[in-house]
Short mmCIF file of C-alpha atoms in Angstrom, two decimals:
data_model
loop_
_atom_site.label_atom_id
_atom_site.label_comp_id
_atom_site.label_asym_id
_atom_site.label_seq_id
_atom_site.Cartn_x
_atom_site.Cartn_y
_atom_site.Cartn_z
CA UNK H 1 43.42 146.85 162.70
CA UNK H 2 43.01 145.02 159.86
CA UNK H 3 42.04 147.04 156.63
CA UNK H 4 39.55 145.02 154.05
CA UNK H 5 40.04 146.71 150.83
CA UNK H 6 37.88 145.95 147.54
CA UNK H 7 39.38 146.66 143.99
CA UNK H 8 36.40 147.00 141.13
CA UNK H 9 37.55 146.38 137.81
CA UNK H 10 35.61 146.98 134.41
CA UNK H 11 37.24 146.12 131.06
CA UNK H 12 35.47 146.37 127.84
CA UNK H 13 37.37 145.32 124.70
CA UNK H 14 36.60 146.39 121.40
CA UNK H 15 37.96 146.42 118.08
CA UNK H 16 38.25 149.39 115.96
CA UNK H 17 40.37 151.57 113.43
CA UNK H 18 38.50 154.42 114.34
CA UNK H 19 36.34 154.03 117.90
CA UNK H 20 35.43 151.66 119.13
CA UNK H 21 32.40 151.75 121.71
CA UNK H 22 31.45 149.69 124.58
CA UNK H 23 27.96 147.89 126.17
CA UNK H 24 24.70 149.35 125.05
CA UNK H 25 20.90 147.89 125.65
CA UNK H 26 18.33 147.89 123.05
CA UNK H 27 14.67 148.97 124.89
CA UNK H 28 11.67 149.94 123.16
CA UNK H 29 9.74 150.35 126.42
CA UNK H 30 11.82 152.63 128.45
CA UNK H 31 14.01 154.19 126.87
CA UNK H 32 17.45 155.39 128.68
CA UNK H 33 21.15 157.08 127.33
CA UNK H 34 21.84 153.34 126.97
CA UNK H 35 19.73 152.60 124.08
CA UNK H 36 20.91 154.72 122.07
CA UNK H 37 24.93 155.14 119.90
CA UNK H 38 26.90 158.29 118.61
CA UNK H 39 29.67 157.07 116.52
CA UNK H 40 31.96 160.27 115.51
CA UNK H 41 33.42 160.44 111.53
CA UNK H 42 35.67 162.40 109.77
CA UNK H 43 34.83 163.92 105.91
CA UNK H 44 39.18 163.70 104.81
CA UNK H 45 40.54 165.48 102.06
CA UNK H 46 43.48 164.45 100.28
CA UNK H 47 45.71 165.55 102.93
CA UNK H 48 44.38 163.65 105.44
CA UNK H 49 42.82 166.95 106.79
CA UNK H 50 39.05 167.22 108.54
CA UNK H 51 36.66 169.12 105.98
CA UNK H 52 33.53 170.11 105.81
CA UNK H 53 30.73 170.22 102.42
CA UNK H 54 30.11 166.91 103.49
CA UNK H 55 28.00 165.00 100.38
CA UNK H 56 26.76 161.79 101.06
CA UNK H 57 27.05 159.45 104.41
CA UNK H 58 26.24 155.81 104.03
CA UNK H 59 26.27 153.69 107.12
CA UNK H 60 26.51 150.00 107.56
CA UNK H 61 26.40 147.82 110.63
CA UNK H 62 26.54 144.16 110.75
CA UNK H 63 25.61 141.53 113.14
CA UNK H 64 27.80 139.05 115.21
CA UNK H 65 27.45 136.59 112.47
CA UNK H 66 28.58 138.81 110.03
CA UNK H 67 25.14 138.86 108.20
CA UNK H 68 23.99 142.87 107.09
CA UNK H 69 21.12 144.29 110.09
CA UNK H 70 21.02 147.90 108.48
CA UNK H 71 21.78 149.77 106.23
CA UNK H 72 21.30 153.62 104.94
CA UNK H 73 22.79 156.31 102.71
CA UNK H 74 22.12 160.06 104.49
CA UNK H 75 21.92 163.29 101.54
CA UNK H 76 24.09 166.06 103.54
CA UNK H 77 23.83 166.84 107.23
CA UNK H 78 20.42 165.43 108.19
CA UNK H 79 18.81 163.01 110.14
CA UNK H 80 21.00 160.91 112.43
CA UNK H 81 23.87 162.79 110.50
CA UNK H 82 24.88 165.89 112.63
CA UNK H 83 28.06 168.26 112.47
CA UNK H 84 29.96 170.18 114.89
CA UNK H 85 32.63 172.52 114.06
CA UNK H 86 35.19 174.20 117.20
CA UNK H 87 38.27 176.26 116.65
CA UNK H 88 37.83 175.18 112.67
CA UNK H 89 37.66 171.71 113.84
CA UNK H 90 35.10 169.81 111.86
CA UNK H 91 33.22 166.63 113.10
CA UNK H 92 30.84 164.54 111.75
CA UNK H 93 28.53 162.20 114.12
CA UNK H 94 25.75 159.88 113.27
CA UNK H 95 23.52 159.32 115.79
CA UNK H 96 20.65 156.47 116.24
CA UNK H 97 18.93 154.45 119.05
CA UNK H 98 19.77 151.05 119.01
CA UNK H 99 16.27 149.29 118.50
CA UNK H 100 16.01 151.41 114.94
CA UNK H 101 19.19 149.34 113.64
CA UNK H 102 18.52 146.11 115.19
CA UNK H 103 14.80 145.62 116.01
CA UNK H 104 14.37 143.59 119.92
CA UNK H 105 17.76 141.31 117.81
CA UNK H 106 20.20 139.47 120.23
CA UNK H 107 22.91 140.28 122.49
CA UNK H 108 26.50 140.13 120.81
CA UNK H 109 29.36 142.24 119.36
CA UNK H 110 28.13 144.27 116.17
CA UNK H 111 29.91 146.04 113.83
CA UNK H 112 29.61 149.21 111.78
CA UNK H 113 30.93 150.79 108.30
CA UNK H 114 30.46 154.97 107.64
CA UNK H 115 31.73 155.91 104.45
CA UNK H 116 31.38 159.79 103.66
CA UNK H 117 31.88 161.18 100.81
CA UNK H 118 32.86 164.79 99.28
CA UNK H 119 33.74 166.33 96.35
CA UNK H 120 35.57 169.17 97.35
CA UNK H 121 38.72 169.05 94.60
CA UNK H 122 36.64 168.15 91.62
CA UNK H 123 37.13 164.45 92.10
CA UNK H 124 35.31 162.71 94.66
CA UNK H 125 36.74 161.22 98.45
CA UNK H 126 35.65 158.86 100.50
CA UNK H 127 36.70 158.16 104.67
CA UNK H 128 35.78 155.27 106.13
CA UNK H 129 35.59 154.56 109.67
CA UNK H 130 34.81 151.10 111.19
CA UNK H 131 33.90 150.66 115.04
CA UNK H 132 31.81 148.05 116.61
CA UNK H 133 29.21 147.51 120.02
CA UNK H 134 28.46 145.13 122.50
CA UNK H 135 24.99 144.70 122.60
CA UNK H 136 23.52 143.28 125.84
CA UNK H 137 19.95 142.23 127.09
CA UNK H 138 19.95 144.11 130.57
CA UNK H 139 20.51 148.01 131.66
CA UNK H 140 23.93 148.31 132.59
CA UNK H 141 22.95 150.06 135.54
CA UNK H 142 20.87 147.97 136.95
CA UNK H 143 23.45 144.92 136.75
CA UNK H 144 26.08 147.39 138.39
CA UNK H 145 23.96 148.03 141.34
CA UNK H 146 23.37 144.04 141.39
CA UNK H 147 26.37 143.71 141.53
CA UNK H 148 26.99 146.28 143.84
CA UNK H 149 24.47 145.43 146.53
CA UNK H 150 25.77 141.51 146.07
CA UNK H 151 29.91 142.73 147.15
CA UNK H 152 28.69 144.88 149.73
CA UNK H 153 26.71 142.02 151.49
CA UNK H 154 30.22 139.68 151.10
CA UNK H 155 31.92 142.86 152.55
CA UNK H 156 29.82 142.76 155.49
CA UNK H 157 30.05 138.92 155.87
CA UNK H 158 33.85 139.54 155.75
CA UNK H 159 34.11 142.56 158.10
CA UNK H 160 32.01 140.64 160.63
CA UNK H 161 33.80 137.48 160.84
CA UNK H 162 36.99 139.91 160.56
CA UNK H 163 35.28 141.53 163.85
CA UNK H 164 34.58 138.64 165.87
CA UNK H 165 37.95 137.08 165.35
CA UNK H 166 39.77 140.05 165.67
CA UNK H 167 38.02 140.50 169.21
CA UNK H 168 39.30 136.69 170.36
CA UNK H 169 42.85 136.92 171.96
CA UNK H 170 44.33 133.79 173.07
CA UNK H 171 46.91 134.99 175.48
CA UNK H 172 43.96 136.97 177.49
CA UNK H 173 41.77 134.64 179.93
CA UNK H 174 39.44 136.70 180.01
CA UNK H 175 38.88 137.14 176.72
CA UNK H 176 34.94 137.14 175.05
CA UNK H 177 33.29 136.34 172.00
CA UNK H 178 30.55 137.95 170.89
CA UNK H 179 28.38 136.68 168.00
CA UNK H 180 24.97 136.54 166.63
CA UNK H 181 25.24 133.30 165.31
CA UNK H 182 27.55 130.45 165.28
CA UNK H 183 27.63 127.45 162.66
CA UNK H 184 30.15 124.52 162.62
CA UNK H 185 30.53 121.60 159.67
CA UNK H 186 32.48 119.25 158.18
CA UNK H 187 33.70 115.48 159.09
CA UNK H 188 35.03 115.23 162.35
CA UNK H 189 34.75 111.86 163.50
CA UNK H 190 34.00 110.77 167.02
CA UNK H 191 36.43 114.06 167.75
CA UNK H 192 32.99 116.37 167.60
CA UNK H 193 32.57 119.80 165.73
CA UNK H 194 32.06 121.67 169.44
CA UNK H 195 33.97 120.67 172.31
CA UNK H 196 34.06 123.32 175.31
CA UNK H 197 36.23 122.15 178.38
CA UNK H 198 36.12 124.30 181.70
CA UNK H 199 38.77 122.95 184.02
CA UNK H 200 37.27 125.30 187.36
CA UNK H 201 33.57 125.22 186.66
CA UNK H 202 30.47 124.37 184.40
CA UNK H 203 31.62 123.91 180.71
CA UNK H 204 28.79 125.43 178.63
CA UNK H 205 25.73 127.49 179.72
CA UNK H 206 22.70 128.50 177.62
CA UNK H 207 20.26 131.16 178.41
CA UNK H 208 17.66 132.20 176.07
CA UNK H 209 15.36 135.63 177.24
CA UNK H 210 12.48 136.84 175.80
CA UNK H 211 9.09 135.14 174.80
CA UNK H 212 6.34 134.17 177.63
CA UNK H 213 4.24 131.53 177.40
CA UNK H 214 3.15 129.47 174.85
CA UNK H 215 6.35 131.39 172.65
CA UNK H 216 9.03 131.12 175.68
CA UNK H 217 12.47 130.86 173.87
CA UNK H 218 14.36 127.25 174.36
CA UNK H 219 17.91 127.65 176.00
CA UNK H 220 19.57 124.70 174.19
CA UNK H 221 17.54 123.14 171.32
CA UNK H 222 19.42 119.64 170.45
CA UNK H 223 18.39 116.78 167.48
CA UNK H 224 20.24 113.69 166.99
CA UNK H 225 20.67 111.55 163.63
CA UNK H 226 18.85 108.79 162.27
CA UNK H 227 19.24 106.26 165.51
CA UNK H 228 21.41 108.75 166.84
CA UNK H 229 19.58 110.30 170.40
CA UNK H 230 18.90 114.19 170.91
CA UNK H 231 21.31 113.78 173.69
CA UNK H 232 23.70 111.56 175.50
CA UNK H 233 24.92 112.30 178.99
CA UNK H 234 27.37 110.56 180.83
CA UNK H 235 27.51 111.21 184.23
CA UNK H 236 30.72 110.13 186.94
CA UNK H 237 30.82 107.42 189.28
CA UNK H 238 27.48 108.75 191.14
CA UNK H 239 26.50 111.89 189.61
CA UNK H 240 23.45 112.25 187.13
CA UNK H 241 23.87 111.96 183.40
CA UNK H 242 22.13 114.78 183.47
CA UNK H 243 19.49 117.16 185.67
CA UNK H 244 16.96 119.40 183.69
CA UNK H 245 15.26 121.94 186.14
CA UNK H 246 11.86 122.86 186.24
CA UNK H 247 12.02 126.37 187.87
CA UNK H 248 12.92 127.29 191.54
CA UNK H 249 9.10 126.93 192.60
CA UNK H 250 8.29 123.62 190.85
CA UNK H 251 11.31 121.49 191.39
CA UNK H 252 13.11 119.04 188.62
CA UNK H 253 11.88 119.20 184.95
CA UNK H 254 13.39 115.98 184.17
CA UNK H 255 15.75 114.15 186.19
CA UNK H 256 17.73 111.18 184.36
CA UNK H 257 20.09 108.76 186.30
CA UNK H 258 22.97 107.38 185.85
CA UNK H 259 24.57 103.41 187.07
CA UNK H 260 24.44 103.55 190.51
CA UNK H 261 25.04 100.05 191.96
CA UNK H 262 21.09 98.51 192.21
CA UNK H 263 20.20 99.13 188.87
CA UNK H 264 19.30 101.67 185.95
CA UNK H 265 16.95 104.48 186.72
CA UNK H 266 15.66 105.27 183.31
CA UNK H 267 14.41 108.94 183.86
CA UNK H 268 11.87 110.93 186.58
CA UNK H 269 9.92 113.97 186.26
CA UNK H 270 9.53 114.80 189.56
CA UNK H 271 6.64 117.35 189.56
CA UNK H 272 5.66 117.88 185.67
CA UNK H 273 2.54 116.61 184.68
CA UNK H 274 1.59 112.87 182.08
CA UNK H 275 5.19 110.92 182.51
CA UNK H 276 6.64 109.42 185.52
CA UNK H 277 9.31 106.94 186.04
CA UNK H 278 11.63 106.29 189.12
CA UNK H 279 12.69 102.90 190.06
CA UNK H 280 15.58 100.41 190.05
CA UNK H 281 15.75 98.76 187.17
CA UNK H 282 13.07 98.82 183.60
CA UNK H 283 11.57 102.03 183.64
CA UNK H 284 8.05 102.79 183.10
CA UNK H 285 5.71 105.40 181.01
CA UNK H 286 2.52 106.53 182.77
CA UNK H 287 0.20 108.82 180.49
CA UNK H 288 -1.62 110.85 183.30
CA UNK H 289 -4.41 113.32 181.49
CA UNK H 290 -1.71 115.67 180.01
CA UNK H 291 -2.25 119.59 179.47
CA UNK H 292 -0.88 121.06 176.48
CA UNK H 293 -1.03 124.78 175.14
CA UNK H 294 -3.06 125.66 171.87
CA UNK H 295 -0.47 125.13 169.64
CA UNK H 296 -0.75 123.64 166.28
CA UNK H 297 2.54 121.49 167.51
CA UNK H 298 0.67 120.13 170.21
CA UNK H 299 -2.61 119.71 168.44
CA UNK H 300 -0.88 117.17 166.42
CA UNK H 301 1.10 115.72 169.56
CA UNK H 302 -2.46 115.92 171.39
CA UNK H 303 -4.42 114.10 168.48
CA UNK H 304 -1.76 110.95 168.51
CA UNK H 305 -2.27 111.06 172.10
CA UNK H 306 -6.09 110.96 172.47
CA UNK H 307 -6.55 109.44 168.65
CA UNK H 308 -9.84 107.43 169.15
CA UNK H 309 -10.02 105.64 165.41
CA UNK H 310 -8.00 103.93 163.03
CA UNK H 311 -5.63 106.05 161.15
CA UNK H 312 -6.37 103.35 158.05
CA UNK H 313 -10.27 103.51 158.52
CA UNK H 314 -13.12 106.19 159.10
CA UNK H 315 -13.61 105.83 163.22
CA UNK H 316 -15.29 102.75 165.08
CA UNK H 317 -18.75 104.20 165.81
CA UNK H 318 -21.93 102.37 165.31
CA UNK H 319 -23.44 104.83 163.18
CA UNK H 320 -22.15 105.14 159.53
CA UNK H 321 -22.22 108.63 158.06
CA UNK H 322 -20.18 109.90 154.39
CA UNK H 323 -18.21 113.53 154.01
CA UNK H 324 -19.25 114.54 150.34
CA UNK H 325 -16.54 117.32 149.01
CA UNK H 326 -18.16 118.98 146.33
CA UNK H 327 -16.78 122.03 143.99
CA UNK H 328 -19.17 125.18 144.47
CA UNK H 329 -17.83 126.98 141.39
CA UNK H 330 -17.67 123.74 138.94
CA UNK H 331 -20.86 122.36 140.78
CA UNK H 332 -18.92 118.66 140.90
CA UNK H 333 -17.67 116.36 143.40
CA UNK H 334 -14.01 116.59 144.71
CA UNK H 335 -11.95 113.01 144.80
CA UNK H 336 -9.22 112.52 146.61
CA UNK H 337 -9.66 115.45 149.77
CA UNK H 338 -8.54 114.65 153.10
CA UNK H 339 -10.94 114.85 155.80
CA UNK H 340 -9.83 114.87 159.19
CA UNK H 341 -12.80 114.26 162.50
CA UNK H 342 -12.44 115.95 165.53
CA UNK H 343 -14.23 116.59 168.80
CA UNK H 344 -15.96 119.93 168.98
CA UNK H 345 -13.69 120.94 171.99
CA UNK H 346 -10.36 120.25 169.13
CA UNK H 347 -8.82 117.74 171.96
CA UNK H 348 -9.07 114.51 170.11
CA UNK H 349 -8.63 113.57 166.01
CA UNK H 350 -11.34 110.81 165.85
CA UNK H 351 -11.08 109.86 162.50
CA UNK H 352 -9.02 110.25 159.39
CA UNK H 353 -10.04 109.53 155.45
CA UNK H 354 -10.26 110.32 152.02
CA UNK H 355 -13.09 111.31 149.45
CA UNK H 356 -12.97 108.61 146.43
CA UNK H 357 -13.76 108.74 143.25
CA UNK H 358 -17.72 109.07 144.14
CA UNK H 359 -16.29 112.23 145.72
CA UNK H 360 -17.52 110.66 149.37
CA UNK H 361 -15.80 109.68 152.68
CA UNK H 362 -17.02 107.27 154.90
CA UNK H 363 -16.54 107.41 158.98
CA UNK H 364 -18.20 105.10 162.16
CA UNK H 365 -18.92 107.93 164.24
CA UNK H 366 -21.36 107.83 167.71
CA UNK H 367 -24.36 110.25 168.10
CA UNK H 368 -22.21 113.21 169.35
CA UNK H 369 -20.50 116.78 167.04
CA UNK H 370 -17.77 117.22 165.31
CA UNK H 371 -15.84 118.97 163.30
CA UNK H 372 -15.19 118.02 159.52
CA UNK H 373 -11.61 119.94 158.04
CA UNK H 374 -10.94 119.18 154.94
CA UNK H 375 -7.77 120.03 152.66
CA UNK H 376 -6.68 119.07 148.86
CA UNK H 377 -4.14 121.42 147.01
CA UNK H 378 -5.43 123.79 144.70
CA UNK H 379 -8.74 124.04 146.30
CA UNK H 380 -9.83 125.97 149.65
CA UNK H 381 -12.64 124.82 152.00
CA UNK H 382 -14.53 126.27 154.66
CA UNK H 383 -12.32 126.31 157.34
CA UNK H 384 -14.36 124.29 159.91
CA UNK H 385 -17.94 122.19 158.84
CA UNK H 386 -20.11 121.48 162.34
CA UNK H 387 -20.91 117.72 161.79
CA UNK H 388 -24.07 116.75 163.94
CA UNK H 389 -24.40 113.00 163.90
CA UNK H 390 -27.91 111.34 164.93
CA UNK H 391 -28.84 109.09 162.26
CA UNK H 392 -26.69 107.69 159.54
CA UNK H 393 -26.49 110.56 156.98
CA UNK H 394 -24.63 112.28 154.26
CA UNK H 395 -23.16 115.47 155.10
CA UNK H 396 -21.42 118.31 152.15
CA UNK H 397 -18.69 120.40 152.70
CA UNK H 398 -18.29 122.79 150.23
CA UNK H 399 -14.81 123.96 148.56
CA UNK H 400 -13.78 126.24 145.28
CA UNK H 401 -10.70 125.65 143.42
CA UNK H 402 -8.09 128.58 143.65
CA UNK H 403 -5.80 129.96 140.67
CA UNK H 404 -3.19 131.96 142.35
CA UNK H 405 -2.42 133.73 138.91
CA UNK H 406 0.77 134.10 136.78
CA UNK H 407 3.96 134.99 138.15
CA UNK H 408 5.44 138.43 137.98
CA UNK H 409 7.87 136.94 135.18
CA UNK H 410 7.47 133.46 133.17
CA UNK H 411 10.72 131.88 134.65
CA UNK H 412 9.78 132.43 138.15
CA UNK H 413 7.04 130.53 140.51
CA UNK H 414 4.67 131.82 142.42
CA UNK H 415 4.53 130.65 145.60
CA UNK H 416 1.29 130.95 147.71
CA UNK H 417 -0.31 129.52 151.05
CA UNK H 418 -3.35 130.23 153.35
CA UNK H 419 -2.44 130.77 156.94
CA UNK H 420 -4.90 130.44 159.80
CA UNK H 421 -4.66 130.36 163.05
CA UNK H 422 -5.20 127.34 165.60
CA UNK H 423 -9.44 127.74 165.75
CA UNK H 424 -9.70 127.82 161.76
CA UNK H 425 -9.62 131.76 161.60
CA UNK H 426 -7.13 133.57 158.96
CA UNK H 427 -4.61 135.08 159.71
CA UNK H 428 -4.35 138.82 158.27
CA UNK H 429 -0.65 140.66 158.53
CA UNK H 430 1.42 138.20 159.41
CA UNK H 431 4.27 138.83 157.56
CA UNK H 432 5.91 136.11 155.57
CA UNK H 433 10.00 136.29 154.07
CA UNK H 434 11.48 134.09 152.10
CA UNK H 435 15.45 134.67 151.24
CA UNK H 436 18.90 132.69 150.43
CA UNK H 437 20.37 131.56 153.69
CA UNK H 438 23.23 130.51 151.75
CA UNK H 439 24.50 133.78 150.07
CA UNK H 440 24.47 134.97 146.94
CA UNK H 441 23.35 132.58 144.09
CA UNK H 442 23.68 133.00 140.09
CA UNK H 443 21.06 132.29 137.19
CA UNK H 444 22.85 132.10 133.97
CA UNK H 445 24.74 135.21 133.76
CA UNK H 446 22.76 137.11 136.83
CA UNK H 447 23.73 137.22 140.25
CA UNK H 448 20.79 136.70 142.31
CA UNK H 449 20.60 139.25 145.60
CA UNK H 450 20.74 136.98 149.11
CA UNK H 451 18.66 140.27 150.28
CA UNK H 452 15.12 138.61 151.76
CA UNK H 453 12.00 139.81 150.17
CA UNK H 454 8.25 140.21 152.34
CA UNK H 455 4.91 139.68 151.36
CA UNK H 456 2.21 139.80 154.06
CA UNK H 457 -0.73 137.62 154.61
CA UNK H 458 -4.51 139.42 153.13
CA UNK H 459 -8.19 139.23 155.51
CA UNK H 460 -8.49 135.69 153.98
CA UNK H 461 -4.98 134.42 155.42
CA UNK H 462 -3.54 134.91 151.31
CA UNK H 463 0.17 135.00 150.68
CA UNK H 464 2.07 135.16 147.67
CA UNK H 465 5.76 135.19 146.49
CA UNK H 466 7.55 135.33 143.53
CA UNK H 467 10.38 133.29 143.29
CA UNK H 468 12.98 131.96 141.10
CA UNK H 469 13.48 127.69 141.03
CA UNK H 470 16.24 126.25 142.68
CA UNK H 471 16.86 123.98 139.52
CA UNK H 472 17.29 127.01 137.68
CA UNK H 473 20.59 128.79 140.34
CA UNK H 474 23.92 128.03 140.98
CA UNK H 475 24.37 126.13 142.41
CA UNK H 476 21.75 123.43 141.75
CA UNK H 477 21.22 122.12 145.64
CA UNK H 478 20.36 125.90 147.17
CA UNK H 479 17.24 126.13 149.09
CA UNK H 480 14.99 129.45 150.09
CA UNK H 481 14.28 129.97 154.14
CA UNK H 482 10.78 130.56 154.41
CA UNK H 483 9.90 132.56 157.85
CA UNK H 484 6.71 133.03 158.87
CA UNK H 485 5.97 135.81 162.38
CA UNK H 486 2.67 135.51 162.86
CA UNK H 487 0.87 138.85 164.51
CA UNK H 488 0.78 137.30 168.33
CA UNK H 489 4.75 136.98 167.19
CA UNK H 490 5.06 133.30 167.03
CA UNK H 491 7.96 132.61 164.57
CA UNK H 492 7.53 129.26 161.90
CA UNK H 493 10.62 128.64 159.60
CA UNK H 494 11.75 125.98 157.18
CA UNK H 495 13.70 125.09 153.90
CA UNK H 496 12.21 124.64 151.08
CA UNK H 497 12.55 124.22 147.25
CA UNK H 498 10.88 125.58 144.67
CA UNK H 499 9.85 123.86 141.72
CA UNK H 500 10.14 124.90 138.26
CA UNK H 501 6.30 125.60 137.92
CA UNK H 502 4.21 128.30 137.32
CA UNK H 503 2.96 127.99 140.99
CA UNK H 504 3.36 125.57 143.86
CA UNK H 505 1.51 125.98 146.87
CA UNK H 506 3.33 126.26 150.18
CA UNK H 507 2.43 123.32 152.53
CA UNK H 508 3.90 123.26 156.85
#
């Protein structure tokens, strides 16, 4: 069994010919013991013995650059000067809140000189002591706790790695490796990053469990790079390049064929709707009224399959219609608004256009009823506006500016957004999560915890998260992973770079 030991050592260096002091904070709002000083000193006679009868105490404190920060003289044992006697041993101490010495001064190493003066033997005797303290800008206990949390996260990662490595026994042919996620990266040329070989059976089996209908999970999701294919499948001499099963009752979903001597069969869908290609030589694609699940992704696909207009214009109908975008709060037009015209069933995208400097977007539509969907950064529009086209007219869509407010700290960025379902209704109670998948990061001298921060969308679909901009982090190329879990269980995920800005609208 492999043991993992963590040794953490904190070292505070001080310079003094009397006493040395460590880290202190300087808070004037929530004062704690970390915001105060207690420096003991002695009043000695000519033989070096600690005696009573203290007459005057003079205290001087100096900034890290050597300038004078504080000075006071205390007569007797009053105010900040206190005394204790234990078994005849007299010890004096000077106590003060750090802000009383330095106000709101900055971090650095401060020096303190205390001079005790007495007249016990008919002549003035002085006893001097010097000390120092390190002023920091954050509670040391908070810094220590953050460090411990980060170290725990690192230990968890190392322990998980140790556990699954320990489960693999090369000499055991039946060994099983159980992990939640496997990631391989690096430049490995044509050898591939992931290689499986089985001399007596199927090389790899991918099986996903859970989910139903449109939320069913994929057994394997593959994407290529640039011109590379998502799947490059090469069969045997007479074998198929790849066979995709559609289920016991529906036959093959997709079947691709290797060269068989009489031509190349491109691909075939033997029981699915919408696409088929089967025959020697060049294959073909036949779009045959496909039906899609009612999801955002499939709405985009339907738009591309059923688009009835021109992406560079405003439709091809005989009736000229204008859509005017108007700010209801400022009572002025809104230029630069993207307007999409969809049919009333939301199965086809009819036209796209944007408002100009006059706030209007022009469309050529047929006599019918449509939905106008508007979007512009920094504005909120009504979910869907019904547009009834009978003759040439101008229809107004109303919007208003939205101010997400200031982040909780000036160095943060307020990342906000609005969530709607496919019908345009606000998504209430969706969980929005942000975290750093690359692990522990740093900002200046602070450690950024990799743990997740979460927000819920409200009844208007609105949510926000106050995050540290990625440009201020080390490493500078880090990204946040934003995950949205809808109330129906659908999970959306993307990685983003949060800009150095007071606020930023998150779009999907």
